[in-house]
Coordinates of C-alpha atoms in Angstrom, one line a residue:
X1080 CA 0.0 0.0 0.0
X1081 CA 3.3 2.5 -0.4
X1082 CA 1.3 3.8 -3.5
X1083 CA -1.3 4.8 -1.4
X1084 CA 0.5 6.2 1.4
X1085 CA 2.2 8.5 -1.2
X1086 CA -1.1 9.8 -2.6
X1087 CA -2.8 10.6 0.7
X1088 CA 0.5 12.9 1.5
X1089 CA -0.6 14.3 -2.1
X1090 CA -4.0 14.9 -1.0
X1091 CA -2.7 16.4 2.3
X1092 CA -0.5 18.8 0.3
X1093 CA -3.0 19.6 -2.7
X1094 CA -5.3 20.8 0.1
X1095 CA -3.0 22.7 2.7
X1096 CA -1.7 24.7 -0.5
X1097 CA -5.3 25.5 -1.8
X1098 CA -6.6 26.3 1.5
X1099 CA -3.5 28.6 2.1
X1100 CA -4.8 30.1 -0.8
X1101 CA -7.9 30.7 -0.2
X1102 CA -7.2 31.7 3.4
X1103 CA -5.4 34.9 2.0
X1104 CA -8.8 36.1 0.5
X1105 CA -10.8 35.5 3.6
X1106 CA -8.3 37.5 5.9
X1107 CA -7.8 40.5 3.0
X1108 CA -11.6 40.9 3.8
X1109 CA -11.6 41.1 7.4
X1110 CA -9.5 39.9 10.5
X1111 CA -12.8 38.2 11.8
X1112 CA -12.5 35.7 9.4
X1113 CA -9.7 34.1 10.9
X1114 CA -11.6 31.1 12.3
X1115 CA -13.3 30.4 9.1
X1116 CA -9.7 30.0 7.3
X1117 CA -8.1 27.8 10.7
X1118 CA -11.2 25.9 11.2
X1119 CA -11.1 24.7 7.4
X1120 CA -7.5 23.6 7.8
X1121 CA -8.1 22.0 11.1
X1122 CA -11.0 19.5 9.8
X1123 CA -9.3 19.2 6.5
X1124 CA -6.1 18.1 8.4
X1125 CA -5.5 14.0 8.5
X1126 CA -8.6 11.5 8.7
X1127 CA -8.9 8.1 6.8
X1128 CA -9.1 9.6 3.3
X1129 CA -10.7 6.6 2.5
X1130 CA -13.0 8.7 -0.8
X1131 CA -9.4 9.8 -2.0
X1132 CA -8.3 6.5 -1.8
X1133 CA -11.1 5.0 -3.7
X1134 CA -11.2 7.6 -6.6
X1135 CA -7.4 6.8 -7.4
X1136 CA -7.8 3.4 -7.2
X1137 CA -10.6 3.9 -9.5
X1138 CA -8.9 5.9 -11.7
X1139 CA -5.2 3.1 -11.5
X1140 CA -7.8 0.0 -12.1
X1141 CA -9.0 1.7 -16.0
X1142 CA -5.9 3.6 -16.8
X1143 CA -4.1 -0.2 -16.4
X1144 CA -6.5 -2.4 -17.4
X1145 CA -4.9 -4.8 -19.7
X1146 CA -1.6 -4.4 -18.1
X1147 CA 0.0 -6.4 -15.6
X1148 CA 2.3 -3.7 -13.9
X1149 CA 0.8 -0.5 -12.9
X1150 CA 1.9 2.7 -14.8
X1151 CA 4.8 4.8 -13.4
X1152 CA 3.2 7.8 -12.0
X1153 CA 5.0 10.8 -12.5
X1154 CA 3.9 14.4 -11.0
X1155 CA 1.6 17.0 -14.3
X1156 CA -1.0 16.4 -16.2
X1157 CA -3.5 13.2 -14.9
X1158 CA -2.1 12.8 -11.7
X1159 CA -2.9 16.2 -11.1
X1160 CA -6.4 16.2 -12.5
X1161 CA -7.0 12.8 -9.7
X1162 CA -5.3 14.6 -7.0
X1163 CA -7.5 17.8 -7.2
X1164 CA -10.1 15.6 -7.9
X1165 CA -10.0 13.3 -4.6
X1166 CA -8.7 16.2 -2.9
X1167 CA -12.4 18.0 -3.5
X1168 CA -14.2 14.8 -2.1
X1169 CA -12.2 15.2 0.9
X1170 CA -13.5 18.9 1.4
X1171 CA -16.9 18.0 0.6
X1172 CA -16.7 15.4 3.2
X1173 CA -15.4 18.2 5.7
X1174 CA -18.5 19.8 4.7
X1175 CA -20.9 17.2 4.9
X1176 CA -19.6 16.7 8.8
X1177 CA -19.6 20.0 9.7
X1178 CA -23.5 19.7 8.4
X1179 CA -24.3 16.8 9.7
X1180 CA -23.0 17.3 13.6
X1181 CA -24.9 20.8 13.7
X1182 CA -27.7 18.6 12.6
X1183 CA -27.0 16.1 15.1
X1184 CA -26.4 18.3 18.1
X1185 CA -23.5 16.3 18.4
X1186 CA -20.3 17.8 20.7
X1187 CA -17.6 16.3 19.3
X1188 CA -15.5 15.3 15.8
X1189 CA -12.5 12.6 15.6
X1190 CA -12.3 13.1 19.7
X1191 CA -12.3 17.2 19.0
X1192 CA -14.8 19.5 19.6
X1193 CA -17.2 20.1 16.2
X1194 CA -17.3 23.2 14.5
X1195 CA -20.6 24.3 16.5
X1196 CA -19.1 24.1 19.9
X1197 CA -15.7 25.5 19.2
X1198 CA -17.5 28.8 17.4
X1199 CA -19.9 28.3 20.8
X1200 CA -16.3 28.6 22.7
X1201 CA -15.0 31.3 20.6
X1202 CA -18.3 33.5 21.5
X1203 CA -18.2 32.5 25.2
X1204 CA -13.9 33.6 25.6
X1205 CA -14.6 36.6 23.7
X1206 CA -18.0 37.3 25.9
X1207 CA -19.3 38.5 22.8
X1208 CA -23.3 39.5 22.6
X1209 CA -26.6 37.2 22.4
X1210 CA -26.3 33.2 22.5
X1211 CA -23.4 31.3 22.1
X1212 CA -24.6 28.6 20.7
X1213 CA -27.1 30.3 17.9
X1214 CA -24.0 32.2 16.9
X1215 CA -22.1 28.9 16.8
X1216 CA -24.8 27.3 14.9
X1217 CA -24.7 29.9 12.3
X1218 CA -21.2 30.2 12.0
X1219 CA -20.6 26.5 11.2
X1220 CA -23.0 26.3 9.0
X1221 CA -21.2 28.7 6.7
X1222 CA -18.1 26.9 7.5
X1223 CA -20.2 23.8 5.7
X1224 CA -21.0 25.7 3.1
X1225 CA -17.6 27.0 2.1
X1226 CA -16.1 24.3 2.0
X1227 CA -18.5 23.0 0.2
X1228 CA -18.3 26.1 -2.4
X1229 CA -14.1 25.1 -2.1
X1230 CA -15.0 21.3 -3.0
X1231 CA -16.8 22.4 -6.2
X1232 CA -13.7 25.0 -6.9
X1233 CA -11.4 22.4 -6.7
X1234 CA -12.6 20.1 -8.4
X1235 CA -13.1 22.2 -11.6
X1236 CA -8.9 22.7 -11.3
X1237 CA -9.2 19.3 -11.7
X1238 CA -11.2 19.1 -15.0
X1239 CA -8.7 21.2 -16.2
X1240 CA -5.8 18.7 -16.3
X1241 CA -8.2 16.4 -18.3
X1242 CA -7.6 16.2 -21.7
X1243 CA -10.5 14.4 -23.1
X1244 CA -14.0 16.4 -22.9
X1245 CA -16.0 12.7 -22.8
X1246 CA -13.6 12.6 -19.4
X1247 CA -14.4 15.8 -18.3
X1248 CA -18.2 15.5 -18.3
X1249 CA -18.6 12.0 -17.3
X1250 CA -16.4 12.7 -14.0
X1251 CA -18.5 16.0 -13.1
X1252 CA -21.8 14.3 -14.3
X1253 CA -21.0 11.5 -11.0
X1254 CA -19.8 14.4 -9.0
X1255 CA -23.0 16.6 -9.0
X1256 CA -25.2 13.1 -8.7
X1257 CA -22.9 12.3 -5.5
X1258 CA -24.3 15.6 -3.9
X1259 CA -27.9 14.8 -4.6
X1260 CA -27.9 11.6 -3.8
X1261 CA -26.2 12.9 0.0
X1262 CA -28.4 15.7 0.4
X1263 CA -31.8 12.7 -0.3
X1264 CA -29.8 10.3 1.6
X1265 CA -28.9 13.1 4.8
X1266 CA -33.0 14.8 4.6
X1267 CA -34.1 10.7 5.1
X1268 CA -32.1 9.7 8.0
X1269 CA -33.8 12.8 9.3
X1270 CA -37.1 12.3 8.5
X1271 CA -36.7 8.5 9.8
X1272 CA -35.9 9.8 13.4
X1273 CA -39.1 11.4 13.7
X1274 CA -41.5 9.7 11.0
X1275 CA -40.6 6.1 11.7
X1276 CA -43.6 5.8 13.9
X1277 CA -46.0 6.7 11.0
X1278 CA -44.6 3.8 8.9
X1279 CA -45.5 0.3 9.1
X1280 CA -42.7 -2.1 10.8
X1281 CA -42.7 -4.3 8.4
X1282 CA -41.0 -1.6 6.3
X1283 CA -38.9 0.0 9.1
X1284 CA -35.3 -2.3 7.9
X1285 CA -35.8 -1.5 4.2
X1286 CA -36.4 2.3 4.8
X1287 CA -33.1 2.1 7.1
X1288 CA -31.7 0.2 3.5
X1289 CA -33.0 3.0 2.0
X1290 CA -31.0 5.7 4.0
X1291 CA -27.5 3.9 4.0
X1292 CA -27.7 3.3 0.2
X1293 CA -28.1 7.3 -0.3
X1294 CA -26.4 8.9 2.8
X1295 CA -23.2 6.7 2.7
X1296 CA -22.6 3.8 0.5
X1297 CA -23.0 5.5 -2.6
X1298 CA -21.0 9.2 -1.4
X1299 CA -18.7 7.2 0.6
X1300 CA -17.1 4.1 -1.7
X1301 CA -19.3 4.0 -5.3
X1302 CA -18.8 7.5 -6.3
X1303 CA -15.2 8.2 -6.1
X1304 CA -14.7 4.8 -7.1
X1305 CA -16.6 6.4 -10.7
X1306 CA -15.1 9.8 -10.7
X1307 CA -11.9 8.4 -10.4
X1308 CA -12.1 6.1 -13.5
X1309 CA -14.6 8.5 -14.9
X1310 CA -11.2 10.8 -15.1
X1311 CA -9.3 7.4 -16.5
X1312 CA -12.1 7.2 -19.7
X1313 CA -13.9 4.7 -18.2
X1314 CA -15.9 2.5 -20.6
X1315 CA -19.3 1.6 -19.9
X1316 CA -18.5 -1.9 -18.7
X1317 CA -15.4 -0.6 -16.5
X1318 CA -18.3 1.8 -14.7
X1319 CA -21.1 -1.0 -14.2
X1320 CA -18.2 -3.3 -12.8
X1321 CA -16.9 -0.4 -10.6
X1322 CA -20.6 0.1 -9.4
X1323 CA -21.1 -3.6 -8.9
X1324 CA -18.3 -3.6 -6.1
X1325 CA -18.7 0.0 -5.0
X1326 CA -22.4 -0.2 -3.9
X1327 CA -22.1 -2.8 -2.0
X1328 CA -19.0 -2.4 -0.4
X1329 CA -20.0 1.3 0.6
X1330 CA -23.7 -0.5 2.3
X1331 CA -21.2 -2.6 4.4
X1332 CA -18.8 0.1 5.3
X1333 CA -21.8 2.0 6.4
X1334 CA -23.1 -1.2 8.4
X1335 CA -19.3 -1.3 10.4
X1336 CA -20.1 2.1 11.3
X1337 CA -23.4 1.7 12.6
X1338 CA -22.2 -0.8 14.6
X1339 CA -19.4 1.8 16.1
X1340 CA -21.9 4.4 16.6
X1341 CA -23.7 1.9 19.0
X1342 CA -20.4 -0.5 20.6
X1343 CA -17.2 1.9 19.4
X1344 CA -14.8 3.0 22.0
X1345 CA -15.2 6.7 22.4
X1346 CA -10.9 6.8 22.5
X1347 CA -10.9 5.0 19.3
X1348 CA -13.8 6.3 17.6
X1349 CA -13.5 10.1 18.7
X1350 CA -17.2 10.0 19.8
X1351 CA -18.8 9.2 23.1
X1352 CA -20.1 5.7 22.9
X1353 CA -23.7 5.0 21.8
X1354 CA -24.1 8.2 20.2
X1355 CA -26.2 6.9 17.6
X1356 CA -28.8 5.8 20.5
X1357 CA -28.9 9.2 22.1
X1358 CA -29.2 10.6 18.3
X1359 CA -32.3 8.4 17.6
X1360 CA -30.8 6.9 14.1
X1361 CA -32.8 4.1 12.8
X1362 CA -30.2 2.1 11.5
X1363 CA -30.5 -1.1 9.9
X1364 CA -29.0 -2.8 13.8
X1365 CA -32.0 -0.9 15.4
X1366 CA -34.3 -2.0 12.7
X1367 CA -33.3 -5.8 13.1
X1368 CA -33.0 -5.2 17.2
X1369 CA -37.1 -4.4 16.6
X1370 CA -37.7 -7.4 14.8
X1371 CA -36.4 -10.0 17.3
X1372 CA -37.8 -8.2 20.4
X1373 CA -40.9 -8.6 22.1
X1374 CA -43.2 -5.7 22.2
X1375 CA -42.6 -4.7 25.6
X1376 CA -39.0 -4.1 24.8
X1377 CA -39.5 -2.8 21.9
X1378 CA -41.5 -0.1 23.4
X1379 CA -39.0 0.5 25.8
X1380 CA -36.4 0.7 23.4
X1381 CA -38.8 3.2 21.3
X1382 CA -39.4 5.2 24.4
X1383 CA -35.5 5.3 25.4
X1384 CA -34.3 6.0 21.4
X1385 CA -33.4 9.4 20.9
X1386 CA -32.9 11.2 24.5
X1387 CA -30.0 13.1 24.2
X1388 CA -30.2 12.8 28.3
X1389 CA -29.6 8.8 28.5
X1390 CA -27.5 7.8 31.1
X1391 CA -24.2 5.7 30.4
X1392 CA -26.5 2.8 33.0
X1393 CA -29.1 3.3 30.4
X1394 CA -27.2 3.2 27.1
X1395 CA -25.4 -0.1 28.2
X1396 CA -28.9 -1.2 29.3
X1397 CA -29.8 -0.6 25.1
X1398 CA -26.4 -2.5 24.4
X1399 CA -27.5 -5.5 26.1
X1400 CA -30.8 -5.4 24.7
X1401 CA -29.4 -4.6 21.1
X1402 CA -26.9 -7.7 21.6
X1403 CA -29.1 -10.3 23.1
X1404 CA -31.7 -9.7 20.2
X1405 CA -28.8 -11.3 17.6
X1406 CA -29.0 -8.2 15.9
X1407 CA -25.5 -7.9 16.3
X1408 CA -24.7 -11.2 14.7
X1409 CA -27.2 -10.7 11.9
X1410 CA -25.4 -7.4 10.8
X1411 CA -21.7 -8.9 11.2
X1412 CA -23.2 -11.3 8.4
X1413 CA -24.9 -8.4 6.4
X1414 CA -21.5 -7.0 6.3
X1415 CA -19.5 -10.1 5.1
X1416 CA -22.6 -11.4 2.5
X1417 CA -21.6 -7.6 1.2
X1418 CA -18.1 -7.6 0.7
X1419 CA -18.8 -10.8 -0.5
X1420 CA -20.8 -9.6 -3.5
X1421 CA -18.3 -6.7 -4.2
X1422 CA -15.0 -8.8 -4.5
X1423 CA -17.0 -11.1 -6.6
X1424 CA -18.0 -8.1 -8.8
X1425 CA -14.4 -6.7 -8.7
X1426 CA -12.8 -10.0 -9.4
X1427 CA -15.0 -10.3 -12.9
X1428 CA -14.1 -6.8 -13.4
X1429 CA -12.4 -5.5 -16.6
X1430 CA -10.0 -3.6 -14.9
X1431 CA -6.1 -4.0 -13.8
X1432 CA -5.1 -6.6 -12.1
X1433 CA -2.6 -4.5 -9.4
X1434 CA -5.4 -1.9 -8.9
X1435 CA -8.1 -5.0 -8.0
X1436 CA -5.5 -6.4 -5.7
X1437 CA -5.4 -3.0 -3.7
X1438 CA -8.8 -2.3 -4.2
X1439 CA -9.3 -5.6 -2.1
X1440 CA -7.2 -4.7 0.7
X1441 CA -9.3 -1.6 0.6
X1442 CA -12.7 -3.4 0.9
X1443 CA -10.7 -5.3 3.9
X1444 CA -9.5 -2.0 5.8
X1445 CA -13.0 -0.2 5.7
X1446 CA -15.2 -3.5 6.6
X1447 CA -13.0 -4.3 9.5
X1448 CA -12.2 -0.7 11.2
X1449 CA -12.6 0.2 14.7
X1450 CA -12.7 3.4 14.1

């Protein structure tokens, strides 16, 4: 993996240098902007970088298909164009977790505090006027949406290292359907926390399907996989194989982490243990924890699901339950009938041998993580 160590201290560079940048402007416009410029390189600094990884790997498995070795890389032209490239999903994901902890309430980000509480802490040392935590609110929700104005930005300097106009279209084409498909995917994990109630049960583990697909497995694995050989020419068939390992590879990286937002250890993780319980997410584990429990559990997990008050006695309480149901088990198999499917799609795949052999250690990292 010494090729992909390399490209992540790429990605680190291409985005300290373009934040730098961009840093400049904000400060020429007023010294108050200062946080905006240091919070941006403090999210954007390390992190798995596992959507860089998959776009280049993406991008390695078309540009070699039909050769055994891989292709020397050398610094210009398309290495560039998959550098800015990944580097943009990287700031959009910055983005999308700035967003999704203000909509959380959560506290805290990779064992730091998230954006909302450290503007919150900014307005409290300063003692500046009105509420702390409206102003930290509003001011990390225009962190999100610069960077997510930067993620677009870059990625164009991307495009513009691409030679071929088919290239150029196809890879921005998967880039604007990635941010639909988040924004659907982020709105219905929302709407399941409250409206799951007004739905039948019998449908409550295909609507938590339903969010995983469109919040994370697609954003997280399928679509960098396709911008990245998208930026490679991808052929038709290189795109449907790519999507054939990507989908469900991303459903059961998404099912590992539901399981660590339940069980992770808060030192590992950087978030307090059984945050997704005090959150109310319906996940697929809650979904199947429903199914095998009798209704007077069930009620009481209902009842408990979703307090932002629950006690550490009454989230290991919802552990217990959540384990002695099997549901545990039963997702541990989801996730291996998964990756399953993928390396069987990726092994058929039309692409290059090397980059398939990485992209299978890959699948093996992000299914297996404890953090």
């Amino acid at each position: 993996m010494s090729e992909s160590i390399r490209f992540v201290d790429l990605i680190q560079s291409r985005i300290d240098g373009f934040l730098d940048a961009r840093a400049s402007i904000l400060v020429s416009i007023a010294d108050e902007l200062s946080p905006i410029a240091a919070y941006s390189r403090d999210f954007l600094s390390g992190g798995k970088r596992f959507r860089a990884l998959f776009c280049f790997w993406g991008w390695q498995a078309v540009r070699s298909a039909g050769n055994e070795d891989l292709e020397t890389i050398t610094p210009g032209g398309p290495l560039d164009a998959v550098v800015s490239a990944a580097s943009a999903l990287e700031v959009f994901h910055a983005a999308a977790l700035v967003h999704d902890d203000i909509i959380d309430n959560s506290d805290t980000r990779r064992g730091a505090p998230a954006a909302h509480r450290r503007f919150e802490s900014l307005h409290a040392e300063n003692r500046w006027q009105g509420s702390g935590a409206t102003f930290g609110t509003g001011a990390a929700t225009l962190l999100g949406d610069l960077l997510l104005i930067l993620s677009d930005e870059l990625f164009d300097e991307g495009l513009t290292e691409v030679v071929s106009p088919s290239a150029r279209r196809a890879a921005r084409a998967e880039f604007n359907r990635m941010r639909i498909d988040v924004m659907a995917g982020q709105y219905l994990d929302i709407f399941e926390e409250i409206g799951w109630s007004s739905q039948p049960d019998a449908d409550q583990l295909e609507r938590a399907e339903r969010v995983i697909v469109y919040k994370s497995a697609k954003y997280s694995i399928e679509a960098p996989l396709l911008i990245g050989a998208s930026l490679a020419g991808a052929t038709l068939g290189q795109l449907d194989a790519l999507r054939g390992f990507g989908l469900p590879l991303g459903i059961a990286y998404q099912l590992r982490d539901d399981l660590l937002g339940v069980f992770g250890d808060a030192s590992v993780t950087g978030k307090p243990s059984g945050d997704d319980l005090r959150e109310g997410k319906r996940t697929v584990l809650i979904a199947l924890t429903r199914e095998a429990i009798p209704s007077g559990a069930r009620s009481t997990l209902d009842e408990l699901l979703g307090d932002p008050a629950l006690t550490a006695q009454q989230i290991e309480t919802m552990q217990m339950t959540i384990r002695a149901s099997g549901a545990v088990d039963r997702v541990e198999k989801l996730i291996a009938a998964n990756v399953a499917r993928a390396i069987e799609a990726l092994d058929a795949a039309p692409l290059g041998p090397q980059a398939k052999a990485q992209l299978r250690e890959l699948a093996v990292t992000v299914t297996r993580r404890n953090y």
